[in-house]
Every structure is written in structure tokens, then in C-alpha cells.
Amino acid sequence: MTKKKKQPNKQPLLSPDKYIRTKGRQLPVEACYVNPNWREGGMAHVTVVRRHAGGTRTLGMYLVDTFCLGVKDTSYQFSMSEMDYDEMLATMNDNFGGLQPISYEEAHNLIYGSIAFAEEAGIRPHKDFAVTQYLLEEDTEDVPLIEYEYGRDGKHFLFTRTYQEAARYLPILRKHLGDNFDYVVEAYDDEDEYDEDEDEYGGDEYDDEWNSMLSPEEMARLHEFK
């Protein structure tokens, strides 16, 4: 009777999340990018590219609100092929108004500086930063300090596109900053789009909830934007 050959023990493959958490910082940084107009608009699209030994690349992408909210959104692209990577850069170049190469130290300080500024107002980074932080080096004194200016006119400045988003952040800002911040709710030019949002958020019922949390001065200011 022929004996069965023993199969070698295979190590289970790590999920992308677990790989990034355990090995992300071991991958060398190949490049970093930001949109060139981030200072004017207060919104920086920061990308950190790390290269795998096999030639693929993993990207950490961070939407950084330098005026108020810090890391507002973040995600990653894992082990991208050369073709997919080139296509991704071309898409970001088109969508972000260009890609400006920056040093890793600039990217690191821009991200972590915005997080510290947002935390002054009680705002934490986006939940997915729990993973994508491992595509950045640890925030220690080993990374040279570069100081950026955050906020607008010396204050936290909240810019939102919906009443729902404003209602989420305003109570937090008031709790930590009092009245020492500014905000704007963007008015809708498209009446149909505005009506659609009213349906989504409960129409008059949502307006009543929103109105109840505003002072008379803020109500007057809001109606100017509406």
C-alpha cells in the first residue's frame, strides 16, 4: 500500500487589512502626492505609495480637511499592478486638478498635523484610519517636524454641503470650542437636488430638529446661505 505524501504546511494568506496592520510600515515609501491647490480650498488629497518586493504597490489615500475636520476620509488600494497603478494616478491627476509630488515628511506632517488640529475641536480621524495609519510611519520625533497652518483666519472653519453633516459636527465644535469657530453650509443651486435631500433627511421634521439647535443669530446667517 502506497503511503500518502505529507503535504507541506501552508501559511494562511493575510487579508489586506491584516497585511497592512502587520507589514505596511516595512514596505519602502516610493512616492507621495498631494493636489496642488489644497491650501486655497483647505482640502488636501494626500497619497502615500509603498512598493512591494514583487513590484506591486499599495496606496494609502487620505482626504485631509485642513480647515477643521482633519482626516475626513481615508482608504487604500492594495498590491496594485503597474497598469492599475498608472491608471489610478491618471484618474487622480484628472480629478484632483493635478498631482504634486511631495516628500514623505511633508505628507506625514500634513496628515498628523491636521489630526491634532481637529482633535482640539473634539473631532477624531475617520474610522478607517485605524488601518491606513499603518501605511504611515509612527508619529514620533524620528520624523522631522514641518509646521503647517490649519484653520482659516486663526479659527476652525467648518464647511459642509448638507444640513445633516453640519448637525453632526456643530454640537461637537460648540462643546470644545464654544463660539470660537466659523462655519458655512453650502446652499444648493439646483432646486431638485435640494428637494431630494429634504426627502432623504425627513423634510420639515429634519428642519425642525436643525432649527432647534441654532441661535437666532445663526438662524439669520443660515437663511442668507439658503
Short mmCIF file of C-alpha atoms in Angstrom, two decimals, residues 158 160-171 185 188 197 200-202 206-207 209-210 213:
data_model
loop_
_atom_site.label_atom_id
_atom_site.label_comp_id
_atom_site.label_asym_id
_atom_site.label_seq_id
_atom_site.Cartn_x
_atom_site.Cartn_y
_atom_site.Cartn_z
CA LEU A 158 -16.35 74.06 9.17
CA THR A 160 -20.40 71.43 4.89
CA ARG A 161 -22.55 70.61 1.88
CA THR A 162 -25.60 69.38 3.81
CA TYR A 163 -27.52 70.31 6.94
CA GLN A 164 -27.14 66.73 8.13
CA GLU A 165 -23.34 66.99 8.14
CA ALA A 166 -23.49 70.36 9.90
CA ALA A 167 -25.86 68.98 12.53
CA ARG A 168 -23.40 66.18 13.17
CA TYR A 169 -20.39 68.43 13.81
CA LEU A 170 -21.74 71.69 15.24
CA PRO A 171 -22.60 70.34 18.72
CA VAL A 185 -23.47 75.44 4.97
CA TYR A 188 -27.95 74.35 -3.31
CA ASP A 197 -32.14 65.85 0.15
CA GLU A 200 -33.87 61.82 2.39
CA TYR A 201 -33.44 63.61 5.72
CA GLY A 202 -37.08 63.85 6.69
CA TYR A 206 -35.45 67.39 9.97
CA ASP A 207 -35.62 71.18 9.53
CA GLU A 209 -34.54 69.43 14.55
CA TRP A 210 -31.93 71.58 12.82
CA MET A 213 -30.15 73.71 17.77
#
